[in-house]
Amino acid sequence: MASKDGRIDLHIHSTASDGTLTPQEILAAAKDLKLCAIAITDHDTVDGTLNAQESGIPEGLEFVPGVEISADIPAPFPSGGSLHILGYFIDPQEPELERALKVLQDARADRNPKIIRKLQSLGMDVTLAEAEEISGGGQVGRPHIAQALVKKGFVNTTREAFDYYLAKDQAAYVGKYRLSAQRAVELILKSGGLPVCAHPFSLEFSPDVLFDFLSQLKDWGLAGLEVYYPQHNPDMVARYFDMAQKLDLLITGGSDYHGASKPDIQMGTGKGDLFVPLELYDRLFAYHKETEAQAGCFEIPPGKDLGLLEEALGYNFETPELLLEAMCHSSYVNEHPDCTWTHNERLEFLGDAVLNLAVSDMLMSKYSENREGDLSRLRASLVNEGQLAEIARSLGIGQHLLLGKGEARGRGWDKNSILADSLEAVFGGIYSDSGYADAFKVIKNLIAPLIPEEVAVAAAQDYKTRLQEYAQSKLRITPSYELIREFGPDHEKTFVAQAAVNKEFTSQGRGRSKKAAEQDAAREVLILLGQEDPA
């Protein structure tokens, strides 16, 4: 029976990593606390999840197979904090995930003796065997070594052990091997899971940097953000909630319960004021089921009617294999080494050149009197990832793609980068199939409607480009943009964006899309700078 308040906890550690309760004890405690759903998310191991599943999940409790993977913060982002990626609804026995976690566990095992030796060199008579005994046969980590130090009387609390000896930059600290952030996300996706960025406060990023970082993770397949967490104060929760909504990320939360090693954190309630509602689990589960259902459509060629795509393109291939190749992402070939065709990267390379030539042809013909600089800017506004992705969506390319499991589960069929690359591969395929004339005809049909009647109008209305060129050349500053708010019904939203060159030259604009609002804001700043007529 679900509790009246519908409380869940999607971040719990067991004795399989650095918690003090066994998976069975966690299940029993969750049942006693009337939690509706939990996830066991041990560090770099799925043993706790497997153990819980094997022992049987109590009736009325939803159980999410999970893991928490330590990952490196990628350049160019600051590396002072720590990054953990949670994986929900994973297949804990997926072979590639198992192999990667084994590497992490072996690295952890190599690290522990080094920590012990450093502590011993500082005069503390503590052994690895004592830490292993405390772990109860689970994975040994710094929390167990910290507990051994408390037990031997060298420190009063595990917090002291970390603050004085075990934390980064302290006397007994030893660096830890981590997966790259992109690899961690890929592994979770490949195992059928949903990757979620854990406790974002621990990254120690400014809000702007965090937003950019989460955007990068989302490009790799990130599905959610852990908004509700004991160390997140109300301002942080509001900020992370807003970021998740802007980036279309699922919102999750959990206590990060470890048991006796973190006595101030309780399962389900954190420090007493944590409440993660059941509806977040419902959304997470629904998204997982939808993604799994969609993913199956992108793995096996039979059933893909490429004739529909040919009809949308207005071109029939003499060699149909070229269109199949254009639809084949490298992730599919990597997972199907026995397939008889290659991925689309060579066709994409060719198609990029054909597209730029064709658009240049059209612009030179239409605007014979205009300067090359104006034409270059106009071509850039027509041939870019966002624009090409929208054209690909209009053709229905996403539904025809061949993707590996990870990319499919990461919704690769709707990623701008994959759609744009696949469209260029189609152009390369048409060129290979019958030459430039037919490729030009298809490209013209798709691009010509987007070309404005006057190049001066196009150049003048690209306010963001003009503002960037002026600000960088005259002020040595790059403009920044921020979405301030949005309002109105879903089918008719209005967006408000702010453009800033510095504190003196800042203004807001409105539009029916984020891009339009940013353009309007850029125009307002150009007016402030005296570079645009206010009329």
Short mmCIF file of C-alpha atoms in Angstrom, two decimals:
data_model
loop_
_atom_site.label_atom_id
_atom_site.label_comp_id
_atom_site.label_asym_id
_atom_site.label_seq_id
_atom_site.Cartn_x
_atom_site.Cartn_y
_atom_site.Cartn_z
CA MET A 1 0.00 0.00 0.00
CA ALA A 2 1.44 3.37 -0.99
CA SER A 3 1.90 5.93 1.74
CA LYS A 4 -0.46 8.87 1.89
CA ASP A 5 2.26 11.37 1.05
CA GLY A 6 3.75 9.19 -1.69
CA ARG A 7 7.38 9.50 -0.59
CA ILE A 8 10.24 7.89 -2.55
CA ASP A 9 14.03 7.68 -2.20
CA LEU A 10 16.08 7.09 -5.34
CA HIS A 11 19.58 7.35 -3.84
CA ILE A 12 20.50 4.67 -1.28
CA HIS A 13 23.77 2.82 -0.60
CA SER A 14 24.14 -0.69 0.79
CA THR A 15 26.98 -2.77 2.17
CA ALA A 16 27.83 -3.64 -1.43
CA SER A 17 29.65 -0.29 -1.51
CA ASP A 18 29.94 2.04 1.49
CA GLY A 19 26.58 1.74 3.26
CA THR A 20 26.05 -0.06 6.57
CA LEU A 21 22.74 -1.83 5.79
CA THR A 22 22.52 -4.92 3.63
CA PRO A 23 20.21 -4.78 0.60
CA GLN A 24 17.70 -6.94 2.50
CA GLU A 25 17.78 -4.56 5.47
CA ILE A 26 17.24 -1.61 3.13
CA LEU A 27 14.18 -3.27 1.60
CA ALA A 28 12.76 -3.99 5.05
CA ALA A 29 13.43 -0.45 6.26
CA ALA A 30 11.84 1.06 3.15
CA LYS A 31 8.76 -1.07 3.74
CA ASP A 32 8.58 -0.02 7.40
CA LEU A 33 8.92 3.64 6.39
CA LYS A 34 6.10 3.17 3.88
CA LEU A 35 8.23 4.41 1.01
CA CYS A 36 6.60 3.89 -2.38
CA ALA A 37 9.76 3.45 -4.46
CA ILE A 38 13.49 3.16 -3.84
CA ALA A 39 16.69 2.71 -5.80
CA ILE A 40 19.86 1.08 -4.49
CA THR A 41 22.65 3.04 -6.17
CA ASP A 42 25.94 1.67 -4.88
CA HIS A 43 29.22 3.21 -5.99
CA ASP A 44 30.60 1.52 -9.11
CA THR A 45 28.90 -1.81 -8.38
CA VAL A 46 25.54 -3.46 -9.08
CA ASP A 47 25.97 -6.17 -6.44
CA GLY A 48 23.51 -4.43 -4.09
CA THR A 49 20.87 -4.19 -6.80
CA LEU A 50 21.31 -7.85 -7.78
CA ASN A 51 21.19 -8.97 -4.16
CA ALA A 52 17.97 -7.04 -3.56
CA GLN A 53 16.34 -8.46 -6.68
CA GLU A 54 17.35 -12.00 -5.77
CA SER A 55 16.00 -11.69 -2.23
CA GLY A 56 12.59 -10.51 -3.42
CA ILE A 57 11.06 -7.04 -3.44
CA PRO A 58 8.33 -6.50 -0.80
CA GLU A 59 4.80 -6.11 -2.12
CA GLY A 60 3.80 -2.50 -2.63
CA LEU A 61 7.38 -1.25 -2.99
CA GLU A 62 8.63 -0.23 -6.43
CA PHE A 63 12.31 -1.09 -6.87
CA VAL A 64 14.57 0.67 -9.37
CA PRO A 65 17.75 -1.22 -10.35
CA GLY A 66 20.49 1.36 -10.03
CA VAL A 67 24.15 2.30 -9.81
CA GLU A 68 26.22 5.41 -9.10
CA ILE A 69 29.29 5.81 -11.31
CA SER A 70 32.17 8.11 -10.43
CA ALA A 71 33.22 10.10 -13.49
CA ASP A 72 35.82 12.66 -14.49
CA ILE A 73 34.71 16.22 -15.14
CA PRO A 74 35.63 16.85 -18.79
CA ALA A 75 37.70 19.79 -19.98
CA PRO A 76 37.25 22.72 -20.26
CA PHE A 77 35.02 22.66 -17.17
CA PRO A 78 36.66 23.34 -13.76
CA SER A 79 37.68 20.13 -12.01
CA GLY A 80 37.57 21.19 -8.37
CA GLY A 81 34.37 19.32 -7.51
CA SER A 82 33.17 15.76 -8.03
CA LEU A 83 30.85 14.20 -10.61
CA HIS A 84 28.66 11.17 -10.02
CA ILE A 85 26.26 9.77 -12.62
CA LEU A 86 23.28 7.78 -11.35
CA GLY A 87 21.86 5.05 -13.56
CA TYR A 88 18.19 4.08 -13.13
CA PHE A 89 16.40 1.04 -14.58
CA ILE A 90 19.69 -0.48 -15.69
CA ASP A 91 20.17 -4.10 -16.66
CA PRO A 92 22.74 -4.97 -13.96
CA GLN A 93 23.98 -7.94 -15.96
CA GLU A 94 24.66 -6.08 -19.21
CA PRO A 95 28.15 -7.37 -20.16
CA GLU A 96 29.78 -4.06 -21.12
CA LEU A 97 28.57 -2.38 -17.94
CA GLU A 98 29.81 -5.32 -15.88
CA ARG A 99 33.27 -5.11 -17.45
CA ALA A 100 33.56 -1.36 -16.90
CA LEU A 101 32.47 -1.62 -13.27
CA LYS A 102 35.00 -4.42 -12.71
CA VAL A 103 37.77 -2.06 -13.87
CA LEU A 104 36.56 0.57 -11.40
CA GLN A 105 36.37 -1.96 -8.57
CA ASP A 106 39.88 -3.23 -9.29
CA ALA A 107 41.16 0.35 -9.29
CA ARG A 108 39.47 0.95 -5.94
CA ALA A 109 41.05 -2.22 -4.55
CA ASP A 110 44.49 -1.01 -5.70
CA ARG A 111 43.87 2.36 -4.08
CA ASN A 112 42.97 1.12 -0.60
CA PRO A 113 46.40 -0.32 0.36
CA LYS A 114 48.03 2.94 -0.70
CA ILE A 115 45.73 4.89 1.63
CA ILE A 116 46.49 2.48 4.48
CA ARG A 117 50.24 2.84 3.93
CA LYS A 118 49.95 6.64 4.05
CA LEU A 119 48.00 6.46 7.30
CA GLN A 120 50.56 4.10 8.79
CA SER A 121 53.35 6.48 7.78
CA LEU A 122 51.51 9.14 9.79
CA GLY A 123 51.69 6.93 12.88
CA MET A 124 48.21 5.41 12.79
CA ASP A 125 48.15 1.67 13.40
CA VAL A 126 45.27 0.75 11.10
CA THR A 127 45.12 -2.19 8.67
CA LEU A 128 43.24 -3.01 5.50
CA ALA A 129 41.85 -6.12 7.21
CA GLU A 130 40.11 -3.90 9.77
CA ALA A 131 38.45 -1.89 7.01
CA GLU A 132 37.45 -5.10 5.22
CA GLU A 133 35.85 -6.41 8.40
CA ILE A 134 33.81 -3.22 8.73
CA SER A 135 32.65 -3.50 5.10
CA GLY A 136 31.05 -6.85 5.90
CA GLY A 137 32.39 -8.46 2.75
CA GLY A 138 31.28 -5.63 0.49
CA GLN A 139 33.39 -3.26 -1.55
CA VAL A 140 35.94 -1.48 0.66
CA GLY A 141 36.22 2.28 0.30
CA ARG A 142 37.31 5.36 2.20
CA PRO A 143 34.20 5.36 4.45
CA HIS A 144 35.22 1.94 5.82
CA ILE A 145 38.78 3.15 6.40
CA ALA A 146 37.33 6.20 8.14
CA GLN A 147 35.26 3.97 10.41
CA ALA A 148 38.38 1.95 11.23
CA LEU A 149 40.11 5.18 12.29
CA VAL A 150 37.17 6.03 14.56
CA LYS A 151 37.16 2.52 16.02
CA LYS A 152 40.88 2.75 16.82
CA GLY A 153 40.43 6.18 18.43
CA PHE A 154 42.52 8.19 15.97
CA VAL A 155 39.56 10.47 15.20
CA ASN A 156 36.19 11.06 16.82
CA THR A 157 34.00 10.87 13.72
CA THR A 158 34.18 9.72 10.13
CA ARG A 159 33.80 13.39 9.15
CA GLU A 160 37.02 14.16 11.02
CA ALA A 161 38.73 11.27 9.26
CA PHE A 162 37.91 12.81 5.89
CA ASP A 163 38.59 16.40 6.92
CA TYR A 164 42.02 15.63 8.39
CA TYR A 165 43.29 12.67 6.35
CA LEU A 166 41.14 11.14 3.59
CA ALA A 167 39.64 14.03 1.62
CA LYS A 168 41.28 15.50 -1.46
CA ASP A 169 44.50 17.41 -0.69
CA GLN A 170 44.78 15.81 2.78
CA ALA A 171 47.75 13.76 3.98
CA ALA A 172 46.41 10.27 3.22
CA TYR A 173 44.47 11.06 0.08
CA VAL A 174 45.07 8.89 -2.99
CA GLY A 175 43.56 9.81 -6.35
CA LYS A 176 40.85 7.63 -7.83
CA TYR A 177 40.49 6.21 -11.34
CA ARG A 178 37.26 7.35 -12.96
CA LEU A 179 35.49 6.84 -16.24
CA SER A 180 34.99 9.79 -18.53
CA ALA A 181 31.61 11.46 -18.12
CA GLN A 182 30.62 10.57 -21.68
CA ARG A 183 31.57 6.93 -21.16
CA ALA A 184 29.57 6.72 -17.93
CA VAL A 185 26.48 8.07 -19.68
CA GLU A 186 26.98 5.71 -22.64
CA LEU A 187 27.30 2.66 -20.40
CA ILE A 188 24.10 3.46 -18.54
CA LEU A 189 22.22 4.01 -21.80
CA LYS A 190 23.58 0.80 -23.29
CA SER A 191 22.38 -1.13 -20.24
CA GLY A 192 18.87 0.19 -20.79
CA GLY A 193 19.11 2.79 -18.04
CA LEU A 194 18.46 6.49 -17.63
CA PRO A 195 21.56 8.57 -16.74
CA VAL A 196 20.99 11.25 -14.08
CA CYS A 197 23.47 13.81 -12.75
CA ALA A 198 23.71 13.31 -8.98
CA HIS A 199 23.83 16.12 -6.37
CA PRO A 200 24.92 18.92 -8.73
CA PHE A 201 26.07 21.11 -5.82
CA SER A 202 29.11 18.84 -5.46
CA LEU A 203 30.38 19.95 -8.88
CA GLU A 204 31.10 23.36 -7.32
CA PHE A 205 30.16 25.19 -10.52
CA SER A 206 28.67 28.64 -10.89
CA PRO A 207 25.07 28.55 -12.21
CA ASP A 208 26.12 29.54 -15.74
CA VAL A 209 28.88 26.93 -15.90
CA LEU A 210 26.58 24.27 -14.46
CA PHE A 211 23.96 25.01 -17.11
CA ASP A 212 26.55 24.68 -19.88
CA PHE A 213 27.89 21.49 -18.32
CA LEU A 214 24.44 19.90 -18.07
CA SER A 215 23.82 20.91 -21.69
CA GLN A 216 26.96 19.00 -22.67
CA LEU A 217 25.87 15.94 -20.68
CA LYS A 218 22.43 16.12 -22.28
CA ASP A 219 24.06 16.07 -25.72
CA TRP A 220 25.68 12.80 -24.63
CA GLY A 221 22.35 11.37 -23.45
CA LEU A 222 21.77 12.63 -19.89
CA ALA A 223 18.11 12.11 -18.98
CA GLY A 224 17.72 13.73 -15.57
CA LEU A 225 19.00 15.87 -12.70
CA GLU A 226 18.92 15.08 -8.98
CA VAL A 227 17.16 18.22 -7.75
CA TYR A 228 16.00 17.06 -4.30
CA TYR A 229 18.94 16.21 -2.04
CA PRO A 230 19.74 16.80 1.67
CA GLN A 231 22.55 19.29 0.97
CA HIS A 232 20.45 21.32 -1.48
CA ASN A 233 18.97 24.39 0.22
CA PRO A 234 15.70 25.91 -1.08
CA ASP A 235 17.52 28.32 -3.39
CA MET A 236 19.53 25.46 -4.90
CA VAL A 237 16.41 23.35 -5.36
CA ALA A 238 14.67 26.22 -7.16
CA ARG A 239 17.72 26.84 -9.36
CA TYR A 240 18.22 23.17 -10.26
CA PHE A 241 14.50 22.72 -10.86
CA ASP A 242 14.56 25.65 -13.30
CA MET A 243 17.64 24.28 -15.08
CA ALA A 244 16.04 20.85 -15.44
CA GLN A 245 12.93 22.37 -16.97
CA LYS A 246 14.90 24.55 -19.40
CA LEU A 247 16.99 21.57 -20.51
CA ASP A 248 14.02 19.18 -20.60
CA LEU A 249 15.61 16.89 -18.01
CA LEU A 250 13.71 14.59 -15.67
CA ILE A 251 13.70 15.67 -12.02
CA THR A 252 14.73 13.13 -9.39
CA GLY A 253 15.80 13.08 -5.77
CA GLY A 254 17.09 10.96 -2.94
CA SER A 255 18.68 10.98 0.49
CA ASP A 256 22.07 9.45 -0.36
CA TYR A 257 21.46 7.24 2.65
CA HIS A 258 24.52 5.33 3.91
CA GLY A 259 23.33 4.18 7.33
CA ALA A 260 25.52 4.54 10.41
CA SER A 261 28.43 6.04 8.47
CA LYS A 262 26.29 9.16 7.88
CA PRO A 263 24.09 9.24 10.99
CA ASP A 264 22.55 12.63 10.21
CA ILE A 265 20.99 11.30 6.97
CA GLN A 266 17.88 9.15 7.22
CA MET A 267 16.32 7.04 4.49
CA GLY A 268 13.46 8.85 2.80
CA THR A 269 13.77 12.11 4.74
CA GLY A 270 17.47 13.03 4.61
CA LYS A 271 18.05 15.53 7.41
CA GLY A 272 14.34 15.54 8.22
CA ASP A 273 13.05 17.95 5.60
CA LEU A 274 13.57 15.96 2.38
CA PHE A 275 10.47 15.00 0.46
CA VAL A 276 10.73 13.39 -2.96
CA PRO A 277 7.19 12.88 -4.33
CA LEU A 278 5.94 9.68 -5.93
CA GLU A 279 4.98 11.54 -9.11
CA LEU A 280 8.69 11.89 -9.95
CA TYR A 281 9.03 8.10 -9.96
CA ASP A 282 5.92 7.84 -12.14
CA ARG A 283 7.43 10.23 -14.69
CA LEU A 284 10.78 8.46 -14.57
CA PHE A 285 9.14 5.08 -15.10
CA ALA A 286 6.93 6.35 -17.95
CA TYR A 287 9.93 7.93 -19.68
CA HIS A 288 11.88 4.68 -19.29
CA LYS A 289 9.09 2.59 -20.81
CA GLU A 290 8.59 5.05 -23.68
CA THR A 291 12.33 5.14 -24.40
CA GLU A 292 12.60 1.35 -24.36
CA ALA A 293 9.66 1.05 -26.74
CA GLN A 294 11.15 3.64 -29.09
CA ALA A 295 14.65 2.17 -28.88
CA GLY A 296 13.51 -1.10 -30.39
CA CYS A 297 12.59 0.75 -33.57
CA PHE A 298 16.14 1.85 -34.25
CA GLU A 299 18.09 -1.38 -33.96
CA ILE A 300 17.03 -3.74 -36.74
CA PRO A 301 16.71 -2.77 -40.44
CA PRO A 302 13.67 -4.92 -41.38
CA GLY A 303 10.49 -2.87 -41.20
CA LYS A 304 12.13 0.39 -42.21
CA ASP A 305 10.35 1.67 -45.31
CA LEU A 306 12.96 3.95 -46.85
CA GLY A 307 10.56 4.51 -49.73
CA LEU A 308 8.75 7.00 -47.49
CA LEU A 309 11.97 8.95 -47.10
CA GLU A 310 12.61 8.88 -50.85
CA GLU A 311 9.11 10.25 -51.36
CA ALA A 312 9.77 13.07 -48.88
CA LEU A 313 13.06 13.87 -50.64
CA GLY A 314 11.53 13.73 -54.11
CA TYR A 315 14.34 11.43 -55.23
CA ASN A 316 14.52 7.67 -55.84
CA PHE A 317 17.92 6.02 -55.39
CA GLU A 318 19.32 3.86 -58.17
CA THR A 319 21.47 2.25 -55.47
CA PRO A 320 19.20 1.96 -52.38
CA GLU A 321 22.13 0.82 -50.24
CA LEU A 322 23.42 4.40 -50.30
CA LEU A 323 20.30 5.65 -48.52
CA LEU A 324 20.56 2.83 -45.99
CA GLU A 325 24.19 3.79 -45.39
CA ALA A 326 23.17 7.44 -44.94
CA MET A 327 20.73 6.35 -42.22
CA CYS A 328 23.29 4.17 -40.42
CA HIS A 329 24.91 5.79 -37.38
CA SER A 330 28.33 4.55 -36.27
CA SER A 331 26.83 3.30 -32.99
CA TYR A 332 24.79 0.74 -34.94
CA VAL A 333 27.79 -0.62 -36.82
CA ASN A 334 29.80 -0.82 -33.58
CA GLU A 335 27.12 -3.04 -32.06
CA HIS A 336 26.53 -5.09 -35.23
CA PRO A 337 29.98 -5.99 -36.62
CA ASP A 338 28.39 -8.55 -38.96
CA CYS A 339 26.26 -5.99 -40.84
CA THR A 340 27.10 -5.72 -44.53
CA TRP A 341 27.15 -1.92 -44.86
CA THR A 342 29.16 0.85 -43.25
CA HIS A 343 28.14 3.88 -41.20
CA ASN A 344 27.35 7.27 -42.69
CA GLU A 345 30.43 9.31 -41.73
CA ARG A 346 32.09 9.22 -45.17
CA LEU A 347 28.84 10.17 -46.89
CA GLU A 348 28.40 12.95 -44.35
CA PHE A 349 31.88 14.29 -45.19
CA LEU A 350 31.02 14.29 -48.88
CA GLY A 351 27.52 15.69 -48.34
CA ASP A 352 28.83 18.61 -46.30
CA ALA A 353 30.95 19.72 -49.26
CA VAL A 354 28.09 19.20 -51.74
CA LEU A 355 25.68 21.16 -49.54
CA ASN A 356 28.01 24.13 -49.14
CA LEU A 357 28.67 24.19 -52.88
CA ALA A 358 24.96 23.99 -53.72
CA VAL A 359 23.98 26.75 -51.28
CA SER A 360 26.85 28.92 -52.52
CA ASP A 361 25.60 28.31 -56.07
CA MET A 362 22.11 29.46 -55.12
CA LEU A 363 23.28 32.56 -53.27
CA MET A 364 25.72 33.63 -56.00
CA SER A 365 22.93 33.30 -58.56
CA LYS A 366 20.28 35.10 -56.50
CA TYR A 367 22.49 37.88 -55.13
CA SER A 368 24.94 38.57 -57.98
CA GLU A 369 25.65 42.12 -56.80
CA ASN A 370 26.26 41.47 -53.11
CA ARG A 371 29.55 41.22 -51.25
CA GLU A 372 31.05 37.85 -50.43
CA GLY A 373 31.04 38.67 -46.71
CA ASP A 374 27.26 39.14 -46.72
CA LEU A 375 26.81 35.90 -48.65
CA SER A 376 29.07 34.02 -46.23
CA ARG A 377 26.97 35.17 -43.27
CA LEU A 378 23.76 34.22 -45.03
CA ARG A 379 25.15 30.80 -45.97
CA ALA A 380 26.14 30.25 -42.33
CA SER A 381 22.57 31.02 -41.25
CA LEU A 382 21.26 28.42 -43.71
CA VAL A 383 23.91 25.71 -43.31
CA ASN A 384 24.20 25.08 -39.58
CA GLU A 385 23.37 22.23 -37.25
CA GLY A 386 20.11 23.67 -35.94
CA GLN A 387 18.73 24.56 -39.36
CA LEU A 388 19.71 21.22 -40.90
CA ALA A 389 18.21 19.33 -37.97
CA GLU A 390 14.87 21.10 -38.51
CA ILE A 391 14.94 20.16 -42.20
CA ALA A 392 15.73 16.56 -41.22
CA ARG A 393 12.76 16.54 -38.83
CA SER A 394 10.47 17.83 -41.58
CA LEU A 395 11.57 14.89 -43.74
CA GLY A 396 11.03 12.37 -40.94
CA ILE A 397 14.67 11.26 -40.99
CA GLY A 398 14.67 10.44 -37.28
CA GLN A 399 12.27 7.52 -37.66
CA HIS A 400 14.47 5.95 -40.36
CA LEU A 401 17.79 6.02 -38.49
CA LEU A 402 19.74 2.91 -37.52
CA LEU A 403 21.13 3.51 -34.03
CA GLY A 404 22.95 1.44 -31.44
CA LYS A 405 21.14 0.69 -28.20
CA GLY A 406 22.86 3.45 -26.28
CA GLU A 407 22.10 6.17 -28.83
CA ALA A 408 18.55 4.92 -29.29
CA ARG A 409 17.91 4.94 -25.54
CA GLY A 410 19.47 8.38 -25.39
CA ARG A 411 16.90 9.54 -27.96
CA GLY A 412 19.49 9.95 -30.65
CA TRP A 413 16.72 10.08 -33.25
CA ASP A 414 15.96 13.62 -32.07
CA LYS A 415 19.48 14.94 -31.43
CA ASN A 416 20.35 17.91 -33.61
CA SER A 417 23.87 16.65 -34.28
CA ILE A 418 22.76 13.20 -35.47
CA LEU A 419 19.90 14.57 -37.58
CA ALA A 420 22.09 17.22 -39.24
CA ASP A 421 24.87 14.72 -39.96
CA SER A 422 22.39 12.22 -41.40
CA LEU A 423 20.87 14.85 -43.69
CA GLU A 424 24.32 15.73 -45.02
CA ALA A 425 24.94 12.00 -45.53
CA VAL A 426 21.75 11.85 -47.61
CA PHE A 427 23.08 14.65 -49.82
CA GLY A 428 26.35 12.76 -50.13
CA GLY A 429 24.41 9.63 -51.05
CA ILE A 430 22.45 11.40 -53.79
CA TYR A 431 25.67 12.86 -55.21
CA SER A 432 27.27 9.40 -55.21
CA ASP A 433 24.15 7.89 -56.78
CA SER A 434 23.67 10.26 -59.71
CA GLY A 435 25.91 13.32 -59.49
CA TYR A 436 25.75 16.99 -58.64
CA ALA A 437 22.72 18.00 -60.73
CA ASP A 438 20.30 15.75 -58.85
CA ALA A 439 21.88 16.57 -55.50
CA PHE A 440 21.54 20.30 -56.27
CA LYS A 441 17.88 19.84 -57.20
CA VAL A 442 17.04 18.15 -53.89
CA ILE A 443 19.04 20.67 -51.85
CA LYS A 444 17.43 23.59 -53.69
CA ASN A 445 13.93 22.26 -52.98
CA LEU A 446 14.75 22.14 -49.26
CA ILE A 447 16.86 25.29 -48.86
CA ALA A 448 15.43 27.77 -51.38
CA PRO A 449 12.24 28.45 -49.35
CA LEU A 450 14.47 29.56 -46.46
CA ILE A 451 16.42 32.14 -48.49
CA PRO A 452 15.14 35.73 -47.96
CA GLU A 453 14.27 37.98 -50.88
CA GLU A 454 17.01 40.48 -50.00
CA VAL A 455 20.38 39.57 -48.54
CA ALA A 456 20.53 42.94 -46.78
CA VAL A 457 17.38 42.05 -44.88
CA ALA A 458 18.83 38.70 -43.84
CA ALA A 459 22.10 40.26 -42.75
CA ALA A 460 20.38 43.10 -40.93
CA GLN A 461 18.02 40.81 -39.07
CA ASP A 462 20.77 38.51 -37.76
CA TYR A 463 21.17 40.74 -34.74
CA LYS A 464 23.06 38.16 -32.68
CA THR A 465 25.80 37.85 -35.29
CA ARG A 466 26.06 41.62 -35.62
CA LEU A 467 26.21 42.11 -31.86
CA GLN A 468 28.89 39.45 -31.47
CA GLU A 469 31.04 40.90 -34.26
CA TYR A 470 30.76 44.43 -32.83
CA ALA A 471 31.29 43.46 -29.19
CA GLN A 472 34.31 41.29 -29.92
CA SER A 473 36.00 43.75 -32.29
CA LYS A 474 35.28 46.97 -30.38
CA LEU A 475 34.89 45.90 -26.75
CA ARG A 476 36.79 42.59 -26.64
CA ILE A 477 33.71 41.02 -24.99
CA THR A 478 31.51 38.12 -26.07
CA PRO A 479 27.78 38.75 -25.52
CA SER A 480 25.90 36.43 -23.17
CA TYR A 481 22.25 35.37 -23.31
CA GLU A 482 19.89 34.14 -20.60
CA LEU A 483 16.29 32.95 -20.79
CA ILE A 484 14.50 35.03 -18.14
CA ARG A 485 11.02 33.55 -18.27
CA GLU A 486 8.31 32.10 -20.47
CA PHE A 487 4.56 32.45 -20.28
CA GLY A 488 1.38 31.61 -22.12
CA PRO A 489 -0.24 28.31 -23.16
CA ASP A 490 1.95 25.51 -24.52
CA HIS A 491 0.80 26.09 -28.10
CA GLU A 492 1.44 29.85 -27.96
CA LYS A 493 4.28 30.53 -25.54
CA THR A 494 6.13 33.82 -25.30
CA PHE A 495 9.79 33.77 -24.27
CA VAL A 496 11.73 36.59 -22.61
CA ALA A 497 15.52 36.58 -23.04
CA GLN A 498 18.24 38.90 -21.81
CA ALA A 499 21.32 39.88 -23.82
CA ALA A 500 24.31 41.42 -22.08
CA VAL A 501 27.63 42.81 -23.26
CA ASN A 502 28.44 44.21 -19.85
CA LYS A 503 26.45 45.76 -16.99
CA GLU A 504 25.96 48.98 -18.96
CA PHE A 505 24.70 47.39 -22.17
CA THR A 506 22.03 44.90 -21.11
CA SER A 507 18.50 44.55 -22.42
CA GLN A 508 15.61 42.11 -22.80
CA GLY A 509 13.65 40.91 -25.79
CA ARG A 510 10.58 38.80 -26.52
CA GLY A 511 9.68 36.21 -29.10
CA ARG A 512 7.61 33.12 -29.82
CA SER A 513 10.77 31.00 -29.56
CA LYS A 514 13.93 31.21 -27.48
CA LYS A 515 15.96 32.08 -30.58
CA ALA A 516 13.54 34.85 -31.56
CA ALA A 517 13.66 36.29 -28.04
CA GLU A 518 17.47 36.29 -28.11
CA GLN A 519 17.46 38.03 -31.52
CA ASP A 520 15.10 40.69 -30.17
CA ALA A 521 17.28 41.17 -27.08
CA ALA A 522 20.40 41.47 -29.27
CA ARG A 523 18.65 44.13 -31.35
CA GLU A 524 17.83 46.11 -28.19
CA VAL A 525 21.49 46.01 -27.11
CA LEU A 526 22.58 47.14 -30.60
CA ILE A 527 20.24 50.12 -30.16
CA LEU A 528 21.88 50.92 -26.81
CA LEU A 529 25.27 50.75 -28.53
CA GLY A 530 24.11 53.08 -31.30
CA GLN A 531 24.45 50.36 -33.93
CA GLU A 532 20.76 49.97 -34.80
CA ASP A 533 17.96 52.38 -35.62
CA PRO A 534 15.34 52.20 -32.84
CA ALA A 535 12.51 52.85 -35.29
#
